[in-house]
Amino acid sequence: MLPPETQRLIEQHGIKYVLAQFVDIHGSSKTKS
């Protein structure tokens, strides 16, 4: 999915926040907004 497609999807659904979750080297889950 390209950035313009993602932006359109966010606008269509009225999404206000996007969070990205990942696991660090120690196995703890982390989130970036």
Short mmCIF file of N, CA and C in Angstrom, two decimals:
data_model
loop_
_atom_site.label_atom_id
_atom_site.label_comp_id
_atom_site.label_asym_id
_atom_site.label_seq_id
_atom_site.Cartn_x
_atom_site.Cartn_y
_atom_site.Cartn_z
N MET A 1 0.85 -1.17 0.00
CA MET A 1 0.00 0.00 0.00
C MET A 1 0.90 1.24 0.00
N LEU A 2 0.62 2.14 -0.90
CA LEU A 2 1.41 3.36 -1.03
C LEU A 2 0.89 4.44 -0.07
N PRO A 3 1.74 5.41 0.28
CA PRO A 3 1.31 6.47 1.20
C PRO A 3 0.02 7.20 0.79
N PRO A 4 -0.17 7.55 -0.50
CA PRO A 4 -1.44 8.22 -0.85
C PRO A 4 -2.66 7.34 -0.60
N GLU A 5 -2.53 6.02 -0.82
CA GLU A 5 -3.63 5.10 -0.56
C GLU A 5 -3.93 5.04 0.94
N THR A 6 -2.88 5.02 1.73
CA THR A 6 -3.04 4.98 3.18
C THR A 6 -3.72 6.24 3.67
N GLN A 7 -3.30 7.39 3.17
CA GLN A 7 -3.90 8.67 3.56
C GLN A 7 -5.38 8.70 3.21
N ARG A 8 -5.73 8.23 2.03
CA ARG A 8 -7.13 8.21 1.60
C ARG A 8 -7.97 7.30 2.51
N LEU A 9 -7.43 6.14 2.85
CA LEU A 9 -8.12 5.20 3.74
C LEU A 9 -8.35 5.83 5.12
N ILE A 10 -7.33 6.51 5.64
CA ILE A 10 -7.45 7.17 6.94
C ILE A 10 -8.54 8.23 6.90
N GLU A 11 -8.57 9.03 5.85
CA GLU A 11 -9.57 10.09 5.73
C GLU A 11 -10.98 9.52 5.55
N GLN A 12 -11.12 8.45 4.76
CA GLN A 12 -12.42 7.85 4.51
C GLN A 12 -13.05 7.30 5.79
N HIS A 13 -12.23 6.76 6.67
CA HIS A 13 -12.74 6.12 7.88
C HIS A 13 -12.70 7.04 9.10
N GLY A 14 -12.25 8.27 8.93
CA GLY A 14 -12.21 9.22 10.03
C GLY A 14 -11.24 8.83 11.13
N ILE A 15 -10.14 8.20 10.75
CA ILE A 15 -9.14 7.76 11.72
C ILE A 15 -8.34 8.97 12.20
N LYS A 16 -8.19 9.10 13.51
CA LYS A 16 -7.47 10.23 14.08
C LYS A 16 -6.05 9.88 14.50
N TYR A 17 -5.84 8.63 14.92
CA TYR A 17 -4.53 8.23 15.44
C TYR A 17 -4.07 6.94 14.76
N VAL A 18 -2.78 6.87 14.47
CA VAL A 18 -2.18 5.66 13.90
C VAL A 18 -1.03 5.26 14.80
N LEU A 19 -1.05 4.02 15.27
CA LEU A 19 0.01 3.51 16.14
C LEU A 19 0.74 2.37 15.43
N ALA A 20 2.05 2.35 15.56
CA ALA A 20 2.86 1.25 15.03
C ALA A 20 3.43 0.49 16.21
N GLN A 21 3.22 -0.83 16.22
CA GLN A 21 3.72 -1.65 17.32
C GLN A 21 4.85 -2.52 16.82
N PHE A 22 5.89 -2.67 17.65
CA PHE A 22 7.01 -3.54 17.32
C PHE A 22 7.56 -4.13 18.60
N VAL A 23 8.46 -5.08 18.47
CA VAL A 23 9.09 -5.72 19.63
C VAL A 23 10.56 -5.34 19.63
N ASP A 24 11.05 -4.85 20.77
CA ASP A 24 12.46 -4.46 20.85
C ASP A 24 13.35 -5.68 21.03
N ILE A 25 14.64 -5.47 21.12
CA ILE A 25 15.61 -6.55 21.17
C ILE A 25 15.44 -7.43 22.42
N HIS A 26 14.80 -6.89 23.47
CA HIS A 26 14.59 -7.63 24.71
C HIS A 26 13.25 -8.36 24.75
N GLY A 27 12.47 -8.24 23.68
CA GLY A 27 11.18 -8.92 23.62
C GLY A 27 10.01 -8.13 24.17
N SER A 28 10.24 -6.87 24.55
CA SER A 28 9.15 -6.03 25.06
C SER A 28 8.45 -5.36 23.89
N SER A 29 7.12 -5.38 23.92
CA SER A 29 6.40 -4.70 22.85
C SER A 29 6.46 -3.20 23.08
N LYS A 30 6.61 -2.46 22.00
CA LYS A 30 6.72 -0.99 22.04
C LYS A 30 5.74 -0.42 21.03
N THR A 31 5.36 0.83 21.24
CA THR A 31 4.43 1.51 20.35
C THR A 31 4.96 2.89 20.01
N LYS A 32 4.80 3.29 18.76
CA LYS A 32 5.14 4.64 18.31
C LYS A 32 3.89 5.25 17.72
N SER A 33 3.67 6.53 17.97
CA SER A 33 2.51 7.19 17.39
C SER A 33 2.94 8.25 16.41
#
